[in-house]
Short mmCIF file of C-alpha atoms and ligand atoms in Angstrom, two decimals:
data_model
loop_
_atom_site.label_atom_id
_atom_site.label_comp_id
_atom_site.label_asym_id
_atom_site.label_seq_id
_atom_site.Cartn_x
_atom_site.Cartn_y
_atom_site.Cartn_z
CA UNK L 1 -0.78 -58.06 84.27
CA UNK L 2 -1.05 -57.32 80.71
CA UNK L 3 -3.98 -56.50 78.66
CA UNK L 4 -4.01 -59.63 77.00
CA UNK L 5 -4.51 -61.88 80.22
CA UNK L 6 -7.25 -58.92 82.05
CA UNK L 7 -9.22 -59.29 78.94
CA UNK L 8 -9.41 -62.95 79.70
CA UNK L 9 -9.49 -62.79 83.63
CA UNK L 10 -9.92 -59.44 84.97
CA UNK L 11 -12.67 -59.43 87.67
CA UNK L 12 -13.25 -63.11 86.86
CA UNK L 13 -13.23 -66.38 89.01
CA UNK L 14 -15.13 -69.51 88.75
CA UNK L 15 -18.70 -69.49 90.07
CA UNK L 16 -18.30 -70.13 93.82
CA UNK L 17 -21.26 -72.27 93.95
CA UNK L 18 -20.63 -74.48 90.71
CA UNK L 19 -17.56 -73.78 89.84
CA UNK L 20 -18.87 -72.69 86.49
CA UNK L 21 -15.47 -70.89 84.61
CA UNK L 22 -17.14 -68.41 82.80
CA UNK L 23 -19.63 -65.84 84.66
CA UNK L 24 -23.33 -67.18 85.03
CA UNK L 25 -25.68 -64.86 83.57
CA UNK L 26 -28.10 -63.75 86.62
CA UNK L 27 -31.06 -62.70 85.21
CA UNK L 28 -32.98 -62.13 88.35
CA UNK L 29 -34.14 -58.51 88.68
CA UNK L 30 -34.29 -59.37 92.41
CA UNK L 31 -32.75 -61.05 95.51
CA UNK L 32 -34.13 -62.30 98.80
CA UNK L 33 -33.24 -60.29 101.55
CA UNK L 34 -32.83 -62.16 104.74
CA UNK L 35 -34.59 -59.44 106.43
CA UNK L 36 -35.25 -56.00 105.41
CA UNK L 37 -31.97 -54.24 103.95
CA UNK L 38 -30.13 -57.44 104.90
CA UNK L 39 -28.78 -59.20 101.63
CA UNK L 40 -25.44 -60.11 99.72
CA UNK L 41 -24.73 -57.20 98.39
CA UNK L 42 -27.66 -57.00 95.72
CA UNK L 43 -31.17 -55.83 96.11
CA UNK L 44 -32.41 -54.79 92.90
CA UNK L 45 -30.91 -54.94 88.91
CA UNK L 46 -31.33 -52.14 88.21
CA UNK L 47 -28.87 -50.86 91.04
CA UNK L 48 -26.52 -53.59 91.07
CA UNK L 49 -26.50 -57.18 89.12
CA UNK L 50 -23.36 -59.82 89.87
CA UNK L 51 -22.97 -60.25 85.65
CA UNK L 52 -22.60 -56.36 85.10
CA UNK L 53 -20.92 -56.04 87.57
CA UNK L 54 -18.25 -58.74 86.42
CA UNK L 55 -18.23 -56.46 82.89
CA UNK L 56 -17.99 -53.57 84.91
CA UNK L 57 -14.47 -54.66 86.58
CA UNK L 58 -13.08 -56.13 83.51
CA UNK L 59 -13.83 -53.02 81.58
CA UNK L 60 -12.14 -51.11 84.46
CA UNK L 61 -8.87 -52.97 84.26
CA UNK L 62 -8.30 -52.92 81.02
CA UNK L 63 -8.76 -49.10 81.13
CA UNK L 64 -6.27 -49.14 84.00
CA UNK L 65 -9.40 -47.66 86.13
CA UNK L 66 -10.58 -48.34 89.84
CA UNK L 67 -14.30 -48.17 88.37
CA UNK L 68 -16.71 -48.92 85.35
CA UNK L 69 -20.05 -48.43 84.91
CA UNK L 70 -22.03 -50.28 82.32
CA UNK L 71 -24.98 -48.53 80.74
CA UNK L 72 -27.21 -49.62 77.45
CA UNK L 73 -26.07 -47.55 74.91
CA UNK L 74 -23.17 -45.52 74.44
CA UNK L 75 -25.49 -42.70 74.24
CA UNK L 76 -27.04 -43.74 77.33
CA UNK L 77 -23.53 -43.68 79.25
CA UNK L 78 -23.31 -40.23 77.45
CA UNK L 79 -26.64 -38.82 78.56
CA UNK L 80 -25.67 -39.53 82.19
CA UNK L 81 -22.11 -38.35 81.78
CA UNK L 82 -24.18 -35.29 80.61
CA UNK L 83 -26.71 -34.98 83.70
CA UNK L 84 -23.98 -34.10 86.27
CA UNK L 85 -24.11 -31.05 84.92
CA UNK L 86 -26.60 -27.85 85.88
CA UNK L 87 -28.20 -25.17 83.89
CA UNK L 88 -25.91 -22.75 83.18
CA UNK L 89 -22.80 -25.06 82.70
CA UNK L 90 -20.72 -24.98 79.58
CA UNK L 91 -19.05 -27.72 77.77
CA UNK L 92 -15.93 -27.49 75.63
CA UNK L 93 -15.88 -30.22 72.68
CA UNK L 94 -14.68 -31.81 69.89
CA UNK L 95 -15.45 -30.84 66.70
CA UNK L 96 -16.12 -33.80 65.09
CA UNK L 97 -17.70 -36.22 67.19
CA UNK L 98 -20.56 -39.16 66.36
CA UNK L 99 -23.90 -37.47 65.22
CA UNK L 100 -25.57 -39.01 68.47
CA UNK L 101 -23.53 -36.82 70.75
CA UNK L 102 -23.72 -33.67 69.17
CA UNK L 103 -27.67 -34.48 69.15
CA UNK L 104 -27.84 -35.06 72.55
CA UNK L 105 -26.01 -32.08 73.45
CA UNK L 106 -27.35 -29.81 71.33
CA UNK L 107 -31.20 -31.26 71.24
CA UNK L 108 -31.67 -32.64 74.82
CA UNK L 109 -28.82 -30.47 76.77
CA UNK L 110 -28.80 -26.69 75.25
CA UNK L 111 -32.85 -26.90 75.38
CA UNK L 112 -31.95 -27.63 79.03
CA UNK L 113 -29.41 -24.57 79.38
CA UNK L 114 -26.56 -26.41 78.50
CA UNK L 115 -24.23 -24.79 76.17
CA UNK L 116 -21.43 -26.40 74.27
CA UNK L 117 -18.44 -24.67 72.11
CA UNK L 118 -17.36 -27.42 69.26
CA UNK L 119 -13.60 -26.40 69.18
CA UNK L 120 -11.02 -28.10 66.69
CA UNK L 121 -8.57 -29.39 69.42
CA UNK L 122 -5.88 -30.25 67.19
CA UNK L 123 -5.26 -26.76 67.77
CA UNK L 124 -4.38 -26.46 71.50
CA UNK L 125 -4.53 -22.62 71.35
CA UNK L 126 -8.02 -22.62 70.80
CA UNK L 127 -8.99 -25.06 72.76
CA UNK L 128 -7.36 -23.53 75.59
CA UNK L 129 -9.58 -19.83 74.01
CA UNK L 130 -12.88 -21.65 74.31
CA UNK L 131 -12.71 -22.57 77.86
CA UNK L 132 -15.02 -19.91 80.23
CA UNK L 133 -15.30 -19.58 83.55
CA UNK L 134 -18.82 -21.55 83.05
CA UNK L 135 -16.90 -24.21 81.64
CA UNK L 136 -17.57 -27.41 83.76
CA UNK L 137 -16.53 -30.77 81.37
CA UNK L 138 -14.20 -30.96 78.25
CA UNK L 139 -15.20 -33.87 76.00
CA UNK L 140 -13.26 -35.29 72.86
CA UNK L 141 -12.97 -38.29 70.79
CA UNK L 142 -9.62 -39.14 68.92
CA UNK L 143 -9.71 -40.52 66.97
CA UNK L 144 -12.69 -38.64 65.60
CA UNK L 145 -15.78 -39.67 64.13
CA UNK L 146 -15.65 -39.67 61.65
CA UNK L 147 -12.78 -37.41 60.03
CA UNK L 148 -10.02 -39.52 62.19
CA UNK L 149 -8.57 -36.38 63.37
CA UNK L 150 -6.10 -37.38 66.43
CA UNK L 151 -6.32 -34.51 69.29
CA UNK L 152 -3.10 -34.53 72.04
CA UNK L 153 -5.27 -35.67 74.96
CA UNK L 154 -2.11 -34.66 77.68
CA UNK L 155 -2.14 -31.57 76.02
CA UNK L 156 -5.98 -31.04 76.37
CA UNK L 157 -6.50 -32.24 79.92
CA UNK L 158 -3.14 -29.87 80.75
CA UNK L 159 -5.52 -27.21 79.59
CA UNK L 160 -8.85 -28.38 81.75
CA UNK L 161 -6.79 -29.45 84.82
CA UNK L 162 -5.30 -25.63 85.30
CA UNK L 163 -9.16 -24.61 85.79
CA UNK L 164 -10.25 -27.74 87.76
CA UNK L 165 -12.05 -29.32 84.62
CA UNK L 166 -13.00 -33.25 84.00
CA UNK L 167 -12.41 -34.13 80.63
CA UNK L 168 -14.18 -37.18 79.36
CA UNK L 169 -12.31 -39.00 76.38
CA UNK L 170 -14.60 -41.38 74.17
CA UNK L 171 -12.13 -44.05 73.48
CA UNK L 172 -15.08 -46.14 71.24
CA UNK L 173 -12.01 -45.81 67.96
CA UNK L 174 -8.98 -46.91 69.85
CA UNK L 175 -10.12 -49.06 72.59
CA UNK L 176 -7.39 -49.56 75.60
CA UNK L 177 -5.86 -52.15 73.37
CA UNK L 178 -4.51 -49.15 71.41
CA UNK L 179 -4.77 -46.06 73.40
CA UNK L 180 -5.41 -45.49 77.51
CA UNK L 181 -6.72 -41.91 78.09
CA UNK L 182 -7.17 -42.15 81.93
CA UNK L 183 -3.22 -42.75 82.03
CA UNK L 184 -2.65 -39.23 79.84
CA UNK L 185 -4.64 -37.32 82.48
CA UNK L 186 -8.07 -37.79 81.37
CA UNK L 187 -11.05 -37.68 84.21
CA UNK L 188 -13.01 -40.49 82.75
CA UNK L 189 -13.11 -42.88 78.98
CA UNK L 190 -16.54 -43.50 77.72
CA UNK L 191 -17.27 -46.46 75.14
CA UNK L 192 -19.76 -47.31 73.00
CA UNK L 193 -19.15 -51.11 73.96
CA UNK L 194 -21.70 -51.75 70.91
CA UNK L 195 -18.76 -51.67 68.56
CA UNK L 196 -15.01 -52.90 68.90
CA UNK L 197 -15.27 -54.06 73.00
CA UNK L 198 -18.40 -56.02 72.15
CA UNK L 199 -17.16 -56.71 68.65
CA UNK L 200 -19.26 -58.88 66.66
CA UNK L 201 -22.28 -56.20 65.93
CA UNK L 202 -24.79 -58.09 68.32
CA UNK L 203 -24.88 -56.14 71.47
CA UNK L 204 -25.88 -52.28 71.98
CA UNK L 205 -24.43 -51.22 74.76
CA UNK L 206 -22.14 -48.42 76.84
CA UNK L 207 -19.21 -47.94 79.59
CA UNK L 208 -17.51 -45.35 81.67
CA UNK L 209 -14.28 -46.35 83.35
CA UNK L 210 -12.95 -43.74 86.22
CA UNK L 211 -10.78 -43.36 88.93
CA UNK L 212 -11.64 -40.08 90.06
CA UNK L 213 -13.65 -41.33 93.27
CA UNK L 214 -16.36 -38.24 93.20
CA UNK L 215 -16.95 -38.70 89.57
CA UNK L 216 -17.68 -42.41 89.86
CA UNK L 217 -20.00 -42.08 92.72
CA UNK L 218 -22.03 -39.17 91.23
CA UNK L 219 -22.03 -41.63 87.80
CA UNK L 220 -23.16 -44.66 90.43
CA UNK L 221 -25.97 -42.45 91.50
CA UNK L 222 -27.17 -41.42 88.39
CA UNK L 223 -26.84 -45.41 86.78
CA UNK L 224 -29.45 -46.16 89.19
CA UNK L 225 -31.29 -42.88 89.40
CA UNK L 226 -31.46 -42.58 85.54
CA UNK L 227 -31.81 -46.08 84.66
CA UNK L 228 -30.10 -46.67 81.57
CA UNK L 229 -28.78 -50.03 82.42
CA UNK L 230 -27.88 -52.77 79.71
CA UNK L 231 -29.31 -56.85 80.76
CA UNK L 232 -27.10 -59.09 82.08
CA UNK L 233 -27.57 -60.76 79.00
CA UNK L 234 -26.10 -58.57 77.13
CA UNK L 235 -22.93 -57.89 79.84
CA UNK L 236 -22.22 -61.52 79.25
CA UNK L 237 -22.05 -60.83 75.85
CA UNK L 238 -19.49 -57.92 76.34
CA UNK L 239 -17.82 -59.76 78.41
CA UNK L 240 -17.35 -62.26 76.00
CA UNK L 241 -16.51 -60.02 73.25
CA UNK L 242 -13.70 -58.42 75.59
CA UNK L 243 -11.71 -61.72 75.76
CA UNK L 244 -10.74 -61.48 71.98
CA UNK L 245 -10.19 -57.74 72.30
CA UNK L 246 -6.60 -57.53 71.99
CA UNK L 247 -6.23 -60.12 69.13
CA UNK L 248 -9.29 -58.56 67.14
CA UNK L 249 -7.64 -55.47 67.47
CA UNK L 250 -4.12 -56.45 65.82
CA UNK L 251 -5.90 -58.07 63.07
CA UNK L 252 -8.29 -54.72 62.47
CA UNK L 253 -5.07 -52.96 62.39
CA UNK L 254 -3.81 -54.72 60.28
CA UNK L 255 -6.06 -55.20 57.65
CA UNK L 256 -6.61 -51.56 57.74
CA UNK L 257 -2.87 -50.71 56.99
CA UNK L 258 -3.25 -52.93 54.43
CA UNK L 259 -6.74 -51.18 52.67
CA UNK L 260 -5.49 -47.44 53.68
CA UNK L 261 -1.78 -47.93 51.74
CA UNK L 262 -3.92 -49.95 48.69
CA UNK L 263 -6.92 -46.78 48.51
CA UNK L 264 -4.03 -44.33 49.41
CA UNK L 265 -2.03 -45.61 46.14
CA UNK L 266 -5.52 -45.57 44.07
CA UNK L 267 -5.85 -43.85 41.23
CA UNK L 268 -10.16 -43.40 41.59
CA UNK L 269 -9.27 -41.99 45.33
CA UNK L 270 -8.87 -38.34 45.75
CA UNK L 271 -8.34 -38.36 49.72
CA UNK L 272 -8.11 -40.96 52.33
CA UNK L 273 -8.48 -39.65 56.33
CA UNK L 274 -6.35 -43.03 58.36
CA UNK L 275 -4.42 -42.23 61.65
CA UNK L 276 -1.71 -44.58 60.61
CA UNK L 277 -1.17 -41.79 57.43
CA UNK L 278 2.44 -40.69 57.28
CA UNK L 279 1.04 -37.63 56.49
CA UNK L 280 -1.34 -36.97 58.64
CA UNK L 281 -1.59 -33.87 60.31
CA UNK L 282 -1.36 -35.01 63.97
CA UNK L 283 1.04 -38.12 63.08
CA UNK L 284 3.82 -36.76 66.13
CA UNK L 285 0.47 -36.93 68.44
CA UNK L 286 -0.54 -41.02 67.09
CA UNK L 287 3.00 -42.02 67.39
CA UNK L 288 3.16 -40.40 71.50
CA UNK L 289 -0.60 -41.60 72.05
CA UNK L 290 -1.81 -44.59 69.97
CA UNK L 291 -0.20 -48.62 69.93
CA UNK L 292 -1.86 -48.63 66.44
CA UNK L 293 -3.59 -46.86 63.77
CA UNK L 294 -7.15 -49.28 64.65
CA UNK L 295 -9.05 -50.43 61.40
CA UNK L 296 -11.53 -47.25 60.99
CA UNK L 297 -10.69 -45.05 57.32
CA UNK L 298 -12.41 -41.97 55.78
CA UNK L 299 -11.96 -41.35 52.11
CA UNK L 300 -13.27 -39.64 48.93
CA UNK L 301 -13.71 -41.17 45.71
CA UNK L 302 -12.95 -39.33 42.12
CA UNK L 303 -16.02 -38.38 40.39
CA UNK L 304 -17.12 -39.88 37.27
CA UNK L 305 -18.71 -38.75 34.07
CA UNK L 306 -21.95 -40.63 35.28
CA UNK L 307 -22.87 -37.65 37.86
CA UNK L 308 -21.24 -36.41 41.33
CA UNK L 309 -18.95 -37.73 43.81
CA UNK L 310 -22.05 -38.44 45.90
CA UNK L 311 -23.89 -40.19 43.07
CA UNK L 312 -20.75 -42.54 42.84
CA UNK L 313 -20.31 -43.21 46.14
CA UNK L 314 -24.04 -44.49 46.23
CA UNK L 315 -23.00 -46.75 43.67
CA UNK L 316 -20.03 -47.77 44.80
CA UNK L 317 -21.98 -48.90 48.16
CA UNK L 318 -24.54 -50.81 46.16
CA UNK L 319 -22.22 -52.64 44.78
CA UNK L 320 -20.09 -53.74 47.08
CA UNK L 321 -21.06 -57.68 48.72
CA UNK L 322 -18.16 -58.61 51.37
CA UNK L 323 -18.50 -55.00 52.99
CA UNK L 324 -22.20 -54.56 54.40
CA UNK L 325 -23.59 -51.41 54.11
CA UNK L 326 -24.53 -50.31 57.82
CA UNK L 327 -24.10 -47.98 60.54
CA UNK L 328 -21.60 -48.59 63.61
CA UNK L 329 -18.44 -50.09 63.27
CA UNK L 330 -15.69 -52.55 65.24
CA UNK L 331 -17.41 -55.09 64.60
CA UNK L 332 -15.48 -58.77 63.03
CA UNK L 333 -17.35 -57.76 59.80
CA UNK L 334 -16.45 -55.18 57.35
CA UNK L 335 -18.95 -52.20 57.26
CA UNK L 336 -19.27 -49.38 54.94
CA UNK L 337 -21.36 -46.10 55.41
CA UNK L 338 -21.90 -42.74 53.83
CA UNK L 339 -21.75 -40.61 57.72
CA UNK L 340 -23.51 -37.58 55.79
CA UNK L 341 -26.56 -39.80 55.24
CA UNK L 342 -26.22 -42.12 57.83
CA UNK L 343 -24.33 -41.56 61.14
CA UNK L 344 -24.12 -38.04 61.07
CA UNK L 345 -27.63 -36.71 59.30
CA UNK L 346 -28.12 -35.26 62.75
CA UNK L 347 -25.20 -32.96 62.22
CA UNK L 348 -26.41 -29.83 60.58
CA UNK L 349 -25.39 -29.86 56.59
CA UNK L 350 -23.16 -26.54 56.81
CA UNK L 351 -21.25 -27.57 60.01
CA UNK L 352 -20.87 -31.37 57.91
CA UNK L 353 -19.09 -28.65 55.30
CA UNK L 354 -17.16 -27.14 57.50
CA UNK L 355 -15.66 -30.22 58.75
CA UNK L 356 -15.32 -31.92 55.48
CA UNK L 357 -18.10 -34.75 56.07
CA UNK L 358 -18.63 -34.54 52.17
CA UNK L 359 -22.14 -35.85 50.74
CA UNK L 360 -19.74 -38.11 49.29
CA UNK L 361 -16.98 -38.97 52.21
CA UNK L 362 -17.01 -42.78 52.72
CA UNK L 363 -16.05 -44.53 55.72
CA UNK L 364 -14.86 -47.74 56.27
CA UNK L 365 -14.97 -50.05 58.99
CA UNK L 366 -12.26 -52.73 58.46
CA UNK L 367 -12.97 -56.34 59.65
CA UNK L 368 -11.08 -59.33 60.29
CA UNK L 369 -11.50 -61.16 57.13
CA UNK L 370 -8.96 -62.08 54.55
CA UNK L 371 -7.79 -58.54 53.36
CA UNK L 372 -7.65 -59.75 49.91
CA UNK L 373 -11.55 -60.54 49.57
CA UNK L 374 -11.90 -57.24 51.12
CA UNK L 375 -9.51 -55.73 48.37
CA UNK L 376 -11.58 -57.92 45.56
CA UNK L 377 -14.71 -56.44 46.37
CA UNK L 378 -13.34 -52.57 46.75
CA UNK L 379 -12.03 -53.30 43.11
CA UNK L 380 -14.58 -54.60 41.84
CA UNK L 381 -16.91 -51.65 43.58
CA UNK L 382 -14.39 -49.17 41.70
CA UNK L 383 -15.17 -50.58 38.60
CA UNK L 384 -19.04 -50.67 38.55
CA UNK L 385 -18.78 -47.46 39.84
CA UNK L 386 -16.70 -45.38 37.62
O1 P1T U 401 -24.74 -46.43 69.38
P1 P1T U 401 -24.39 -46.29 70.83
O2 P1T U 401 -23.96 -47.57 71.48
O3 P1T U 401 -25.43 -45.57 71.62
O4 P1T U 401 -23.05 -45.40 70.89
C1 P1T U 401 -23.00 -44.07 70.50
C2 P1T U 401 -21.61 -43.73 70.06
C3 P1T U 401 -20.76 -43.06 70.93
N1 P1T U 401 -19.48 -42.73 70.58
C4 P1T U 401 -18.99 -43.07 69.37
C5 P1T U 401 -17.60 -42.69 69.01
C6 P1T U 401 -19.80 -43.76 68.45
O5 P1T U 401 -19.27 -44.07 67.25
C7 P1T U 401 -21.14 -44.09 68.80
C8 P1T U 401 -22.05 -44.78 67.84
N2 P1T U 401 -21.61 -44.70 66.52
C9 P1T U 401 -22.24 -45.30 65.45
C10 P1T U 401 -23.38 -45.98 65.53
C11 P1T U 401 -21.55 -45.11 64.16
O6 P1T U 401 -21.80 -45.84 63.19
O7 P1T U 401 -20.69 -44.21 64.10
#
């Protein structure tokens, strides 16, 4: 089936004992045992719930995975990605990945005597260089957060599988709709299911989708060992969100053609960072990889005579009224951020520098409103702001 109709139906049939058509939410952190150890299959929430675990296998299919694992952040399913490694281990990752995860790894892991190498894997050379013998999980996003760089993910997991290495793709930009990493030889896709899957900014919450059968059953363990499991509450509303995936996702794409080409051709822009660029640098890689460009765009305003490019883009926020000014993204509203003082202030200032995440860099997250009220208020942000 297509992704369209597993959205929609995936791991879903009418309540057996109502008939209800869409999944009850069981909030019961317990179930009666007919004797001891002798139930239906769940004991205990926390290890097992019949409304995650309805998420679970929807999130799976469309991922084109035999497992999912819901957790209740994206950092959570991160953190226990990150605990099936020992001391001693070594990760290879993206350069430019969402403040949280280089926090975790370098705050919570390294102190921990896990090491990372932050490798620009747009370069396949040096991705290949950074790899040790120590070197026990590759991790990327593409695109990245929040430069949009696009990394070859065949030609990255060709690189881990010659030494026997998972590589764990965050897919939280693309979504399956636009971009299935399990299929192009990666181990394992992570989400952040608080932004595009969930989609309408009301839910935190993460997955993990696998079909490596050792990978998901140490990740099964540690769900339940670790604990960072999202309510069935808010699985129903994931699962919800999921069912409008595909069509959110054309209309995100589309309205973010339609802002990139209009900031692209603006004369107050002096650089614009969109997968769907012509020019950019890894456009061979989107075309092979990616359905779509998604609705996510990085860019860089002029100065003004009223102070720095930073100082503008402050007031260029301020003044905007369709586009909220927030953190995380994929939601049906259009957000707007500054990452160096918002999503990535965890990321040290000169390693921001190195990777171009300007005081000033702006990024967009493109909703599914009318692009022309989205357009007004950009315009009308330009203006105030100059
Ligand atoms: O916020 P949480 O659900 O814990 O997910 C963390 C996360 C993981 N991966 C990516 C690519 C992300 O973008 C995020 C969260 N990002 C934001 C909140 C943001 O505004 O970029």
């Amino acid at each position: 089936m297509k992704i369209e109709t597993l959205a929609i139906h995936a791991g879903q049939h009418p309540d057996p004992t109502s008939g209800a058509v869409m999944t009850p939410i069981v909030l019961s952190s317990t179930f009666a045992q007919d004797g001891p150890g002798n139930h239906k299959g769940y004991d205990y929430s926390r290890s097992g719930n019949p409304t995650r675990n309805t998420l679970e296998a929807c999130a799976a299919a469309l991922e084109g995975a035999r497992h999912g694992l819901a957790f209740s952040s994206g950092c959570g399913a991160t953190t226990t990605i990150l605990h099936t490694l020992r001391p001693g281990d070594h990760v290879v990752c993206g350069d430019d990945v969402y403040g949280g995860t280089f926090r975790v790894l370098d705050k919570v892991m390294k102190p921990m005597g896990i090491t990372a190498t932050y490798v620009d894997m747009s370069d396949l050379a040096r991705t290949a260089e950074a790899m040790r013998p120590e070197t026990k999980l590759v991790w990327l996003e593409t695109p990245s957060n929040p430069m949009l760089k696009i990394f070859d993910i065949e030609g990255v997991c060709a690189i881990a599988k010659k030494r026997g290495v998972p590589v764990v793709v965050d897919n939280t930009f693309a979504t399956p709709v636009l971009q299935q990493p399990l299929a192009l030889g990666a181990t394992a896709v992570v989400h952040s299911s608080t932004k595009y899957l969930n989609g309408h900014s009301d839910v935190v919450g993460g997955l993990v989708m696998t079909s490596d059968e050792g990978f998901a059953q140490q990740l099964r363990f540690l769900q339940n060992a670790m604990g960072a499991v999202p309510s069935p509450f808010d699985c129903f509303l994931v699962l919800r969100g999921l069912k409008t995936l595909p069509v959110r996702m054309d209309r995100h794409c589309s309205n973010g053609r339609h802002l990139a080409q209009w900031l692209m051709s603006h004369p107050d822009v002096s650089r614009v960072y969109y997968p769907g660029d012509e020019q950019h640098p890894q456009r061979a890689v989107v075309e092979r990889q990616m359905k779509g460009p998604g609705g996510m765009i990085s860019f860089v305003l002029k100065g003004s005579a009223r102070g720095t490019v930073a100082d503008r883009s402050q007031r260029f926020l301020s003044a905007l009224t369709v586009f909220t000014c927030a953190e995380s993204l994929g939601g049906v509203e259009s957000l707007i951020e500054l990452p160096a003082v918002m999503t990535h202030a965890s990321v040290p200032a000169e390693t921001r520098a190195a990777l171009g995440i300007d005081d000033g860099l702006i990024r967009i997250s493109t909703g599914i409103e009318a692009v022309d009220d989205l357009v007004g208020d950009l315009d009308h942000a330009f203006s105030v702001s100059r």
